[in-house]
Short mmCIF file of N, CA and C in Angstrom, two decimals:
data_model
loop_
_atom_site.label_atom_id
_atom_site.label_comp_id
_atom_site.label_asym_id
_atom_site.label_seq_id
_atom_site.Cartn_x
_atom_site.Cartn_y
_atom_site.Cartn_z
N MET H 1 -59.13 -26.77 109.92
CA MET H 1 -58.14 -26.75 109.27
C MET H 1 -57.60 -25.90 108.17
N VAL H 2 -56.56 -25.15 109.01
CA VAL H 2 -55.64 -24.55 107.25
C VAL H 2 -55.34 -24.69 106.05
N THR H 3 -55.13 -26.22 106.15
CA THR H 3 -54.61 -26.39 104.81
C THR H 3 -55.52 -26.26 103.59
N SER H 4 -56.77 -26.81 104.46
CA SER H 4 -58.20 -26.55 103.55
C SER H 4 -58.76 -25.19 103.48
N ASP H 5 -58.40 -24.49 104.57
CA ASP H 5 -58.86 -22.68 104.13
C ASP H 5 -58.21 -22.01 103.08
N LYS H 6 -56.31 -22.52 102.70
CA LYS H 6 -55.79 -21.58 101.76
C LYS H 6 -56.30 -22.32 100.64
N THR H 7 -56.28 -24.15 100.92
CA THR H 7 -57.07 -24.10 99.84
C THR H 7 -58.08 -23.83 99.27
N LEU H 8 -58.96 -23.61 99.22
CA LEU H 8 -60.70 -22.57 98.65
C LEU H 8 -60.02 -21.64 99.26
N LEU H 9 -59.32 -20.91 99.68
CA LEU H 9 -58.51 -19.02 99.63
C LEU H 9 -57.81 -19.13 98.34
N ARG H 10 -57.11 -20.69 97.41
CA ARG H 10 -56.18 -20.27 96.30
C ARG H 10 -57.52 -19.85 94.98
N ARG H 11 -58.34 -21.17 95.87
CA ARG H 11 -59.25 -21.28 93.55
C ARG H 11 -60.33 -20.07 94.08
N VAL H 12 -60.71 -19.29 95.12
CA VAL H 12 -60.99 -17.86 94.82
C VAL H 12 -60.25 -17.85 94.37
N VAL H 13 -59.19 -16.83 95.16
CA VAL H 13 -58.50 -16.53 93.89
C VAL H 13 -57.88 -15.65 92.63
N ARG H 14 -58.00 -17.44 92.28
CA ARG H 14 -57.14 -17.57 90.68
C ARG H 14 -59.05 -17.35 89.83
N ALA H 15 -59.98 -17.35 91.01
CA ALA H 15 -60.77 -17.18 90.09
C ALA H 15 -61.40 -15.85 89.93
N ALA H 16 -61.22 -15.25 90.93
CA ALA H 16 -61.05 -13.40 90.60
C ALA H 16 -60.22 -12.57 89.39
N LEU H 17 -58.39 -13.94 89.67
CA LEU H 17 -57.80 -13.69 88.55
C LEU H 17 -58.36 -13.81 87.06
N LYS H 18 -59.20 -14.70 86.77
CA LYS H 18 -59.61 -15.40 85.34
C LYS H 18 -59.93 -13.85 84.58
N GLU H 19 -61.23 -13.97 86.09
CA GLU H 19 -62.54 -12.18 84.90
C GLU H 19 -61.19 -10.90 85.65
N MET H 20 -60.56 -11.21 85.93
CA MET H 20 -60.08 -10.00 85.84
C MET H 20 -59.90 -9.05 83.70
N PRO H 21 -59.78 -8.20 83.56
CA PRO H 21 -59.62 -7.84 81.72
C PRO H 21 -58.07 -8.12 82.02
N GLU H 22 -58.02 -7.66 80.85
CA GLU H 22 -56.41 -8.05 80.26
C GLU H 22 -55.89 -5.86 80.60
N ASP H 23 -56.72 -5.69 79.94
CA ASP H 23 -55.95 -4.35 80.64
C ASP H 23 -56.03 -3.93 81.10
N GLU H 24 -56.81 -4.25 82.61
CA GLU H 24 -56.47 -3.90 83.94
C GLU H 24 -55.40 -4.42 84.07
N LYS H 25 -54.97 -6.10 83.66
CA LYS H 25 -53.80 -6.15 83.90
C LYS H 25 -52.95 -5.47 83.91
N ARG H 26 -52.81 -5.38 82.91
CA ARG H 26 -51.32 -3.81 81.76
C ARG H 26 -51.48 -3.09 82.52
N LEU H 27 -52.36 -2.71 83.11
CA LEU H 27 -52.59 -1.52 83.92
C LEU H 27 -51.55 -0.95 84.99
N SER H 28 -52.38 -1.79 85.78
CA SER H 28 -51.93 -2.87 86.80
C SER H 28 -50.67 -3.20 86.89
N SER H 29 -50.05 -4.12 86.63
CA SER H 29 -48.99 -4.48 86.22
C SER H 29 -47.88 -2.80 85.75
N LEU H 30 -47.82 -2.04 85.03
CA LEU H 30 -47.47 -0.85 85.04
C LEU H 30 -46.98 -0.18 85.86
N ASN H 31 -47.72 -0.43 87.06
CA ASN H 31 -48.56 0.65 88.23
C ASN H 31 -47.39 0.30 89.06
N ILE H 32 -47.89 -0.86 89.37
CA ILE H 32 -46.58 -2.01 90.20
C ILE H 32 -44.85 -1.74 89.41
N CYS H 33 -44.39 -2.18 88.99
CA CYS H 33 -42.95 -2.03 88.44
C CYS H 33 -42.65 -0.31 88.38
N ARG H 34 -43.88 0.34 88.75
CA ARG H 34 -43.27 1.99 88.40
C ARG H 34 -43.10 1.65 90.30
N SER H 35 -43.94 1.92 91.00
CA SER H 35 -43.51 1.16 92.30
C SER H 35 -42.37 0.47 93.01
N VAL H 36 -42.54 -0.56 91.99
CA VAL H 36 -40.85 -1.26 92.57
C VAL H 36 -39.68 -0.76 92.71
N LYS H 37 -39.91 0.09 91.39
CA LYS H 37 -38.51 1.28 91.23
C LYS H 37 -38.29 2.12 91.94
N GLU H 38 -39.65 2.94 92.76
CA GLU H 38 -39.12 3.75 93.41
C GLU H 38 -38.90 3.21 94.95
N HIS H 39 -39.09 1.44 95.47
CA HIS H 39 -38.62 1.48 96.65
C HIS H 39 -38.05 1.21 96.39
N LEU H 40 -36.81 0.59 95.06
CA LEU H 40 -35.52 -0.04 94.73
C LEU H 40 -34.89 1.07 95.44
N ALA H 41 -34.91 2.29 94.89
CA ALA H 41 -34.33 4.12 95.07
C ALA H 41 -34.24 4.01 96.22
N VAL H 42 -35.41 3.83 96.62
CA VAL H 42 -35.60 4.48 97.64
C VAL H 42 -34.17 4.27 98.63
N CYS H 43 -34.24 2.18 99.00
CA CYS H 43 -33.48 1.13 99.65
C CYS H 43 -31.82 1.79 99.10
N GLY H 44 -31.97 1.96 98.06
CA GLY H 44 -30.36 1.80 97.41
C GLY H 44 -30.03 0.40 97.14
N ALA H 45 -31.04 -0.55 96.35
CA ALA H 45 -30.37 -0.99 96.41
C ALA H 45 -29.70 -1.27 95.39
N ARG H 46 -28.78 -3.10 95.21
CA ARG H 46 -27.68 -3.22 93.93
C ARG H 46 -27.98 -4.32 93.26
N VAL H 47 -28.33 -4.90 94.67
CA VAL H 47 -28.70 -6.34 93.58
C VAL H 47 -30.34 -6.77 94.10
N VAL H 48 -31.05 -7.86 93.28
CA VAL H 48 -32.59 -7.10 93.16
C VAL H 48 -32.66 -8.59 93.09
N ALA H 49 -33.46 -9.17 93.56
CA ALA H 49 -33.72 -10.37 93.23
C ALA H 49 -35.50 -10.27 92.68
N LEU H 50 -35.81 -10.29 90.79
CA LEU H 50 -36.92 -10.73 91.03
C LEU H 50 -37.91 -11.92 90.57
N PHE H 51 -38.32 -12.16 89.66
CA PHE H 51 -38.87 -13.92 89.32
C PHE H 51 -39.58 -13.20 88.15
N SER H 52 -39.26 -14.63 87.47
CA SER H 52 -40.50 -14.13 85.99
C SER H 52 -41.93 -15.03 86.19
N PRO H 53 -42.89 -13.84 85.88
CA PRO H 53 -43.52 -14.04 85.36
C PRO H 53 -44.11 -14.80 84.94
N LEU H 54 -45.59 -16.17 86.03
CA LEU H 54 -46.73 -17.09 84.65
C LEU H 54 -47.49 -15.68 84.61
N PRO H 55 -48.40 -16.70 84.34
CA PRO H 55 -49.85 -15.63 83.04
C PRO H 55 -50.21 -14.88 84.05
N ASP H 56 -50.82 -15.46 85.47
CA ASP H 56 -51.88 -15.01 86.92
C ASP H 56 -50.27 -14.13 87.27
N GLU H 57 -49.52 -13.88 87.26
CA GLU H 57 -48.92 -12.32 88.12
C GLU H 57 -48.82 -11.54 87.37
N PRO H 58 -48.49 -10.96 88.37
CA PRO H 58 -48.59 -9.12 87.72
C PRO H 58 -46.74 -9.53 86.23
N SER H 59 -47.30 -8.57 85.63
CA SER H 59 -46.07 -8.64 84.54
C SER H 59 -44.82 -7.67 84.70
N ILE H 60 -43.57 -8.12 85.41
CA ILE H 60 -42.63 -7.90 85.44
C ILE H 60 -41.23 -8.12 84.91
N ALA H 61 -41.64 -8.19 83.26
CA ALA H 61 -40.72 -8.66 82.34
C ALA H 61 -39.76 -7.23 82.38
N PRO H 62 -40.51 -6.69 81.56
CA PRO H 62 -39.60 -5.74 81.47
C PRO H 62 -39.09 -4.42 82.04
N LEU H 63 -39.61 -4.57 83.63
CA LEU H 63 -39.09 -4.43 84.86
C LEU H 63 -37.58 -5.25 84.89
N ILE H 64 -37.58 -6.00 84.46
CA ILE H 64 -35.83 -7.37 84.84
C ILE H 64 -35.36 -6.57 83.49
N GLU H 65 -35.34 -6.75 82.75
CA GLU H 65 -34.66 -6.00 81.26
C GLU H 65 -34.09 -4.69 81.98
N GLU H 66 -35.09 -3.50 81.98
CA GLU H 66 -34.78 -2.15 83.03
C GLU H 66 -33.72 -1.77 84.06
N LEU H 67 -34.23 -2.82 84.91
CA LEU H 67 -33.09 -2.33 86.17
C LEU H 67 -31.41 -3.85 85.65
N SER H 68 -31.93 -4.25 85.17
CA SER H 68 -30.14 -5.51 84.73
C SER H 68 -29.17 -4.04 83.70
N LYS H 69 -29.83 -3.01 82.99
CA LYS H 69 -28.50 -2.39 82.79
C LYS H 69 -27.58 -1.61 83.69
N ASN H 70 -28.48 -1.17 85.29
CA ASN H 70 -27.84 -0.61 85.82
C ASN H 70 -27.31 -1.35 87.94
N LEU H 71 -28.21 -2.27 87.81
CA LEU H 71 -27.89 -3.49 88.51
C LEU H 71 -27.47 -4.38 88.60
N LEU H 72 -27.81 -5.37 90.20
CA LEU H 72 -27.35 -6.86 89.42
C LEU H 72 -29.05 -7.30 89.97
N VAL H 73 -29.53 -7.88 88.76
CA VAL H 73 -30.11 -9.16 88.60
C VAL H 73 -30.29 -10.66 88.97
N VAL H 74 -30.90 -11.02 90.02
CA VAL H 74 -30.90 -12.21 90.31
C VAL H 74 -32.69 -13.13 90.00
N LEU H 75 -33.01 -14.40 89.61
CA LEU H 75 -33.23 -14.81 89.23
C LEU H 75 -33.97 -15.94 90.23
N PRO H 76 -34.78 -17.00 90.15
CA PRO H 76 -34.68 -17.83 91.36
C PRO H 76 -34.94 -19.04 89.97
N ARG H 77 -34.16 -19.79 90.80
CA ARG H 77 -34.15 -21.58 90.06
C ARG H 77 -34.36 -22.44 90.65
N VAL H 78 -35.22 -23.35 90.95
CA VAL H 78 -35.36 -24.02 91.73
C VAL H 78 -34.78 -25.15 91.00
N GLU H 79 -33.96 -25.81 92.13
CA GLU H 79 -33.34 -27.20 91.79
C GLU H 79 -33.34 -28.34 93.01
N GLY H 80 -34.39 -29.81 92.88
CA GLY H 80 -35.21 -30.36 93.64
C GLY H 80 -36.05 -30.04 94.57
N ASP H 81 -35.73 -29.58 95.77
CA ASP H 81 -36.88 -29.14 96.10
C ASP H 81 -36.50 -28.13 97.46
N ILE H 82 -35.13 -27.22 96.52
CA ILE H 82 -35.00 -25.77 97.29
C ILE H 82 -35.17 -24.75 95.49
N MET H 83 -35.12 -23.46 96.37
CA MET H 83 -35.08 -22.59 95.83
C MET H 83 -33.30 -22.19 95.74
N GLN H 84 -33.06 -21.79 94.32
CA GLN H 84 -32.24 -20.85 94.88
C GLN H 84 -31.36 -19.59 93.48
N PHE H 85 -30.89 -18.02 93.45
CA PHE H 85 -30.93 -17.17 92.72
C PHE H 85 -30.08 -17.21 92.07
N TYR H 86 -29.74 -16.56 90.73
CA TYR H 86 -29.05 -16.75 89.79
C TYR H 86 -28.77 -15.89 89.36
N SER H 87 -27.40 -14.86 88.63
CA SER H 87 -27.11 -13.04 88.25
C SER H 87 -28.21 -13.55 86.46
N TYR H 88 -29.24 -12.72 86.72
CA TYR H 88 -29.73 -12.38 85.46
C TYR H 88 -28.21 -11.63 83.69
N THR H 89 -29.02 -12.36 82.91
CA THR H 89 -28.02 -12.05 81.54
C THR H 89 -29.03 -11.49 80.43
N SER H 90 -29.25 -10.77 81.00
CA SER H 90 -30.61 -10.57 79.20
C SER H 90 -30.56 -11.87 77.96
N GLY H 91 -31.63 -12.46 78.00
CA GLY H 91 -31.62 -13.05 76.97
C GLY H 91 -31.27 -15.00 76.60
N SER H 92 -30.88 -14.63 78.54
CA SER H 92 -30.37 -16.13 79.31
C SER H 92 -31.62 -16.68 80.53
N VAL H 93 -32.34 -17.61 79.85
CA VAL H 93 -33.06 -18.16 80.49
C VAL H 93 -33.88 -18.82 79.42
N SER H 94 -33.83 -20.27 80.34
CA SER H 94 -34.79 -20.85 79.07
C SER H 94 -36.03 -22.17 80.65
N LEU H 95 -36.87 -22.45 79.98
CA LEU H 95 -37.95 -23.20 80.09
C LEU H 95 -37.51 -24.13 81.76
N GLY H 96 -37.20 -24.10 82.78
CA GLY H 96 -37.43 -24.18 83.68
C GLY H 96 -38.80 -25.06 84.61
N SER H 97 -38.09 -25.30 86.00
CA SER H 97 -39.43 -26.49 87.04
C SER H 97 -40.65 -25.63 86.67
N PHE H 98 -41.52 -26.48 86.69
CA PHE H 98 -43.27 -25.60 86.66
C PHE H 98 -43.83 -24.72 85.64
N GLY H 99 -42.62 -25.09 84.88
CA GLY H 99 -42.98 -23.78 83.31
C GLY H 99 -42.57 -21.97 83.60
N ILE H 100 -41.99 -22.05 84.16
CA ILE H 100 -40.74 -21.09 84.93
C ILE H 100 -40.30 -21.07 83.98
N MET H 101 -40.14 -19.41 83.61
CA MET H 101 -38.28 -19.45 82.72
C MET H 101 -36.92 -19.07 83.69
N GLU H 102 -36.99 -19.64 83.96
CA GLU H 102 -35.06 -19.34 84.78
C GLU H 102 -34.18 -18.91 83.98
N PRO H 103 -33.52 -18.97 85.03
CA PRO H 103 -31.59 -18.38 84.54
C PRO H 103 -30.88 -19.43 83.59
N GLU H 104 -29.96 -20.05 82.51
CA GLU H 104 -29.48 -20.64 82.78
C GLU H 104 -27.35 -20.11 83.93
N GLY H 105 -27.76 -19.18 84.05
CA GLY H 105 -25.59 -18.63 84.46
C GLY H 105 -25.73 -20.16 85.62
N THR H 106 -24.44 -19.40 86.11
CA THR H 106 -23.36 -20.68 86.91
C THR H 106 -23.74 -19.61 88.10
N GLY H 107 -24.07 -18.14 87.91
CA GLY H 107 -23.38 -16.96 89.32
C GLY H 107 -24.46 -17.22 90.36
N LEU H 108 -23.89 -18.35 91.14
CA LEU H 108 -25.02 -18.36 92.29
C LEU H 108 -25.15 -16.27 93.73
N ILE H 109 -25.99 -16.79 93.58
CA ILE H 109 -26.54 -15.43 94.84
C ILE H 109 -26.36 -15.83 95.77
N GLU H 110 -25.40 -15.81 96.48
CA GLU H 110 -25.73 -16.44 98.43
C GLU H 110 -27.27 -15.56 98.85
N PRO H 111 -27.97 -15.69 99.93
CA PRO H 111 -29.00 -14.72 100.20
C PRO H 111 -29.18 -13.74 100.61
N TRP H 112 -27.54 -13.71 100.97
CA TRP H 112 -27.11 -12.18 102.39
C TRP H 112 -26.90 -11.29 101.49
N GLU H 113 -26.52 -11.95 100.18
CA GLU H 113 -25.66 -11.06 98.68
C GLU H 113 -27.00 -9.85 98.16
N ILE H 114 -28.26 -10.44 98.60
CA ILE H 114 -29.25 -9.96 97.59
C ILE H 114 -29.83 -8.09 99.18
N ASP H 115 -29.84 -7.27 97.66
CA ASP H 115 -30.42 -6.13 98.73
C ASP H 115 -31.63 -5.88 98.96
N ALA H 116 -32.94 -6.20 97.98
CA ALA H 116 -34.20 -6.40 97.63
C ALA H 116 -35.02 -7.70 96.69
N MET H 117 -36.07 -7.95 97.57
CA MET H 117 -36.10 -8.76 96.77
C MET H 117 -38.34 -8.73 96.01
N VAL H 118 -38.10 -9.08 95.04
CA VAL H 118 -39.88 -9.45 95.11
C VAL H 118 -40.93 -10.19 94.98
N VAL H 119 -41.21 -10.82 95.62
CA VAL H 119 -41.86 -11.61 95.47
C VAL H 119 -43.24 -12.15 94.92
N PRO H 120 -43.30 -12.86 94.32
CA PRO H 120 -45.23 -13.18 93.38
C PRO H 120 -45.35 -14.37 95.11
N GLY H 121 -46.77 -14.12 94.35
CA GLY H 121 -48.29 -14.47 95.53
C GLY H 121 -49.72 -14.68 95.33
N VAL H 122 -50.07 -15.69 95.00
CA VAL H 122 -51.03 -15.99 95.38
C VAL H 122 -52.68 -15.16 95.17
N ALA H 123 -52.26 -14.76 97.33
CA ALA H 123 -53.07 -12.93 97.90
C ALA H 123 -51.58 -12.77 99.18
N PHE H 124 -52.37 -11.70 98.95
CA PHE H 124 -51.63 -11.48 99.93
C PHE H 124 -53.12 -9.91 101.04
N THR H 125 -52.37 -9.35 102.76
CA THR H 125 -52.58 -9.27 102.65
C THR H 125 -52.24 -7.76 103.05
N ALA H 126 -52.39 -6.61 102.61
CA ALA H 126 -51.66 -5.54 103.33
C ALA H 126 -50.73 -5.78 104.22
N ASP H 127 -51.22 -5.60 104.95
CA ASP H 127 -49.82 -5.65 105.97
C ASP H 127 -48.76 -6.77 105.34
N GLY H 128 -48.73 -7.37 104.62
CA GLY H 128 -47.37 -8.39 104.63
C GLY H 128 -47.80 -9.67 103.94
N ALA H 129 -49.37 -10.07 105.04
CA ALA H 129 -48.90 -11.93 105.16
C ALA H 129 -49.60 -11.61 103.54
N ARG H 130 -48.71 -13.09 103.15
CA ARG H 130 -48.66 -13.49 101.68
C ARG H 130 -49.59 -15.39 102.05
N MET H 131 -49.43 -15.98 100.82
CA MET H 131 -49.50 -16.84 100.77
C MET H 131 -49.14 -17.46 99.33
N GLY H 132 -48.61 -18.07 99.33
CA GLY H 132 -47.92 -18.68 98.15
C GLY H 132 -48.55 -19.72 97.17
N ARG H 133 -47.97 -20.41 95.95
CA ARG H 133 -48.54 -21.45 95.62
C ARG H 133 -48.51 -23.47 96.78
N GLY H 134 -48.36 -23.00 97.51
CA GLY H 134 -48.16 -24.16 98.39
C GLY H 134 -47.00 -25.43 98.50
N LYS H 135 -45.91 -24.68 97.74
CA LYS H 135 -45.10 -25.28 97.95
C LYS H 135 -43.49 -24.54 99.06
N GLY H 136 -43.85 -24.03 99.18
CA GLY H 136 -42.60 -23.39 100.50
C GLY H 136 -41.33 -22.86 100.03
N PHE H 137 -41.34 -22.06 98.69
CA PHE H 137 -40.23 -22.69 98.02
C PHE H 137 -39.93 -20.99 98.55
N TYR H 138 -39.89 -19.24 98.92
CA TYR H 138 -40.46 -18.37 99.01
C TYR H 138 -40.40 -18.17 100.16
N ASP H 139 -41.09 -18.82 101.13
CA ASP H 139 -40.76 -19.16 102.37
C ASP H 139 -39.58 -19.60 102.85
N LYS H 140 -39.52 -20.96 102.66
CA LYS H 140 -38.19 -20.95 102.95
C LYS H 140 -36.90 -20.09 102.61
N TYR H 141 -37.24 -19.90 100.94
CA TYR H 141 -35.61 -18.97 100.78
C TYR H 141 -35.52 -17.50 101.88
N LEU H 142 -36.84 -17.20 101.89
CA LEU H 142 -36.82 -15.38 103.21
C LEU H 142 -36.42 -16.04 104.07
N SER H 143 -36.54 -17.69 104.60
CA SER H 143 -35.95 -18.56 106.13
C SER H 143 -34.44 -18.49 106.94
N GLN H 144 -33.57 -18.64 105.43
CA GLN H 144 -32.33 -18.98 105.56
C GLN H 144 -31.19 -17.52 106.32
N GLU H 145 -30.87 -18.23 107.20
CA GLU H 145 -29.49 -18.01 108.24
C GLU H 145 -28.58 -16.09 107.26
N GLY H 146 -28.71 -15.30 107.98
CA GLY H 146 -28.43 -14.39 106.80
C GLY H 146 -29.13 -13.71 105.85
N PHE H 147 -30.31 -13.85 105.70
CA PHE H 147 -31.01 -12.75 104.89
C PHE H 147 -31.63 -11.72 105.00
N ARG H 148 -30.95 -10.81 104.68
CA ARG H 148 -31.36 -9.39 105.03
C ARG H 148 -31.74 -8.02 103.51
N ALA H 149 -32.71 -9.02 103.05
CA ALA H 149 -33.27 -7.89 101.71
C ALA H 149 -35.16 -7.31 102.21
N LEU H 150 -34.96 -6.78 101.72
CA LEU H 150 -36.18 -5.84 101.64
C LEU H 150 -37.35 -6.63 101.00
N LYS H 151 -37.97 -7.04 101.56
CA LYS H 151 -39.58 -8.12 101.43
C LYS H 151 -40.34 -7.77 100.86
N ILE H 152 -40.69 -7.39 98.97
CA ILE H 152 -41.73 -6.76 98.52
C ILE H 152 -42.86 -7.28 97.55
N GLY H 153 -43.48 -8.33 98.72
CA GLY H 153 -44.75 -8.51 97.58
C GLY H 153 -45.27 -7.77 96.60
N VAL H 154 -46.29 -8.44 95.60
CA VAL H 154 -46.67 -7.24 94.51
C VAL H 154 -47.87 -8.54 94.43
N CYS H 155 -48.76 -7.87 94.02
CA CYS H 155 -49.96 -8.84 93.32
C CYS H 155 -51.03 -7.81 92.70
N TYR H 156 -51.80 -8.15 92.42
CA TYR H 156 -53.38 -7.10 91.79
C TYR H 156 -53.21 -6.48 92.25
N PRO H 157 -54.72 -6.10 92.24
CA PRO H 157 -55.38 -5.74 93.92
C PRO H 157 -56.66 -6.60 94.12
N VAL H 158 -57.52 -7.91 93.30
CA VAL H 158 -57.52 -8.71 93.30
C VAL H 158 -57.54 -9.47 93.77
N GLN H 159 -55.84 -10.06 93.91
CA GLN H 159 -55.14 -10.44 95.07
C GLN H 159 -55.13 -9.93 96.32
N LEU H 160 -56.05 -9.07 96.88
CA LEU H 160 -55.22 -8.38 98.14
C LEU H 160 -56.49 -8.49 99.19
N VAL H 161 -56.42 -9.25 100.45
CA VAL H 161 -57.16 -9.77 101.36
C VAL H 161 -57.16 -9.18 102.56
N GLU H 162 -58.23 -9.34 102.35
CA GLU H 162 -58.29 -9.28 104.39
C GLU H 162 -58.21 -9.43 105.48
N SER H 163 -57.60 -11.03 105.30
CA SER H 163 -56.75 -11.39 105.90
C SER H 163 -56.52 -13.22 105.15
N LEU H 164 -55.27 -13.47 105.82
CA LEU H 164 -54.58 -15.31 105.44
C LEU H 164 -54.68 -16.54 107.10
N PRO H 165 -54.94 -16.97 106.44
CA PRO H 165 -54.72 -17.97 107.66
C PRO H 165 -52.93 -18.12 107.64
N VAL H 166 -52.17 -18.13 108.75
CA VAL H 166 -51.18 -17.81 108.51
C VAL H 166 -50.75 -18.95 109.52
N GLU H 167 -48.77 -19.30 109.26
CA GLU H 167 -48.69 -20.14 109.47
C GLU H 167 -47.74 -20.36 110.09
N GLU H 168 -47.11 -20.82 111.20
CA GLU H 168 -45.47 -20.61 111.65
C GLU H 168 -44.17 -19.89 110.79
N HIS H 169 -44.05 -20.78 109.73
CA HIS H 169 -42.94 -20.67 108.28
C HIS H 169 -43.83 -19.48 107.66
N ASP H 170 -44.35 -18.82 107.57
CA ASP H 170 -45.05 -18.60 106.52
C ASP H 170 -44.32 -16.72 106.79
N VAL H 171 -43.35 -16.31 106.00
CA VAL H 171 -42.84 -15.21 105.70
C VAL H 171 -43.54 -13.48 105.63
N LYS H 172 -43.49 -12.69 106.42
CA LYS H 172 -44.05 -11.56 105.91
C LYS H 172 -43.59 -10.43 104.87
N MET H 173 -44.01 -9.44 104.56
CA MET H 173 -43.93 -9.22 103.30
C MET H 173 -43.71 -7.98 104.74
N ASP H 174 -42.17 -6.90 103.72
CA ASP H 174 -41.94 -5.57 104.50
C ASP H 174 -42.79 -4.01 103.69
N VAL H 175 -43.76 -5.36 102.66
CA VAL H 175 -44.11 -4.10 102.06
C VAL H 175 -45.15 -4.28 101.00
N VAL H 176 -46.40 -4.30 100.83
CA VAL H 176 -46.92 -4.91 99.56
C VAL H 176 -47.07 -4.11 98.52
N ILE H 177 -47.19 -3.88 97.84
CA ILE H 177 -48.00 -3.66 96.30
C ILE H 177 -48.49 -3.85 95.67
N TYR H 178 -49.86 -3.19 95.21
CA TYR H 178 -50.95 -4.20 94.37
C TYR H 178 -51.31 -2.79 93.32
#
């Protein structure tokens, strides 16, 4: 059964993340941020969707601040059972759903306005398959009509796996940076 496979894989990857040294996470996060900036420059993105990282996700907080100086950065906010993206202004975040920092602003950005989206996940494959935390927020958002952005998955090297149980609703990333 796919659900139990995903549950077991989530447990295994989370255990590997706990064993990953903090200095290795810091270095990996810096490399991920640098590579994301390179991809954004190549695709000419003007509106970039990022995420407020949880403790077990790559630390992209410095990237949020840096990019917001020259680009329109948008961050997700969970509203009920859907996720929307709102424009980010430095310091304008507060604790929201699932203990994640969310934008306070009212500048709702439509899916088709986003040029590139950086997506977290529990595990990825090199060819772009992604497994999230199990609620489906990103898969639902990425599947909306008119969504056209470059999808950039980001993860630590220990989150890269050979294969993932993929379901019909799972959305592949265009590139995975680790």
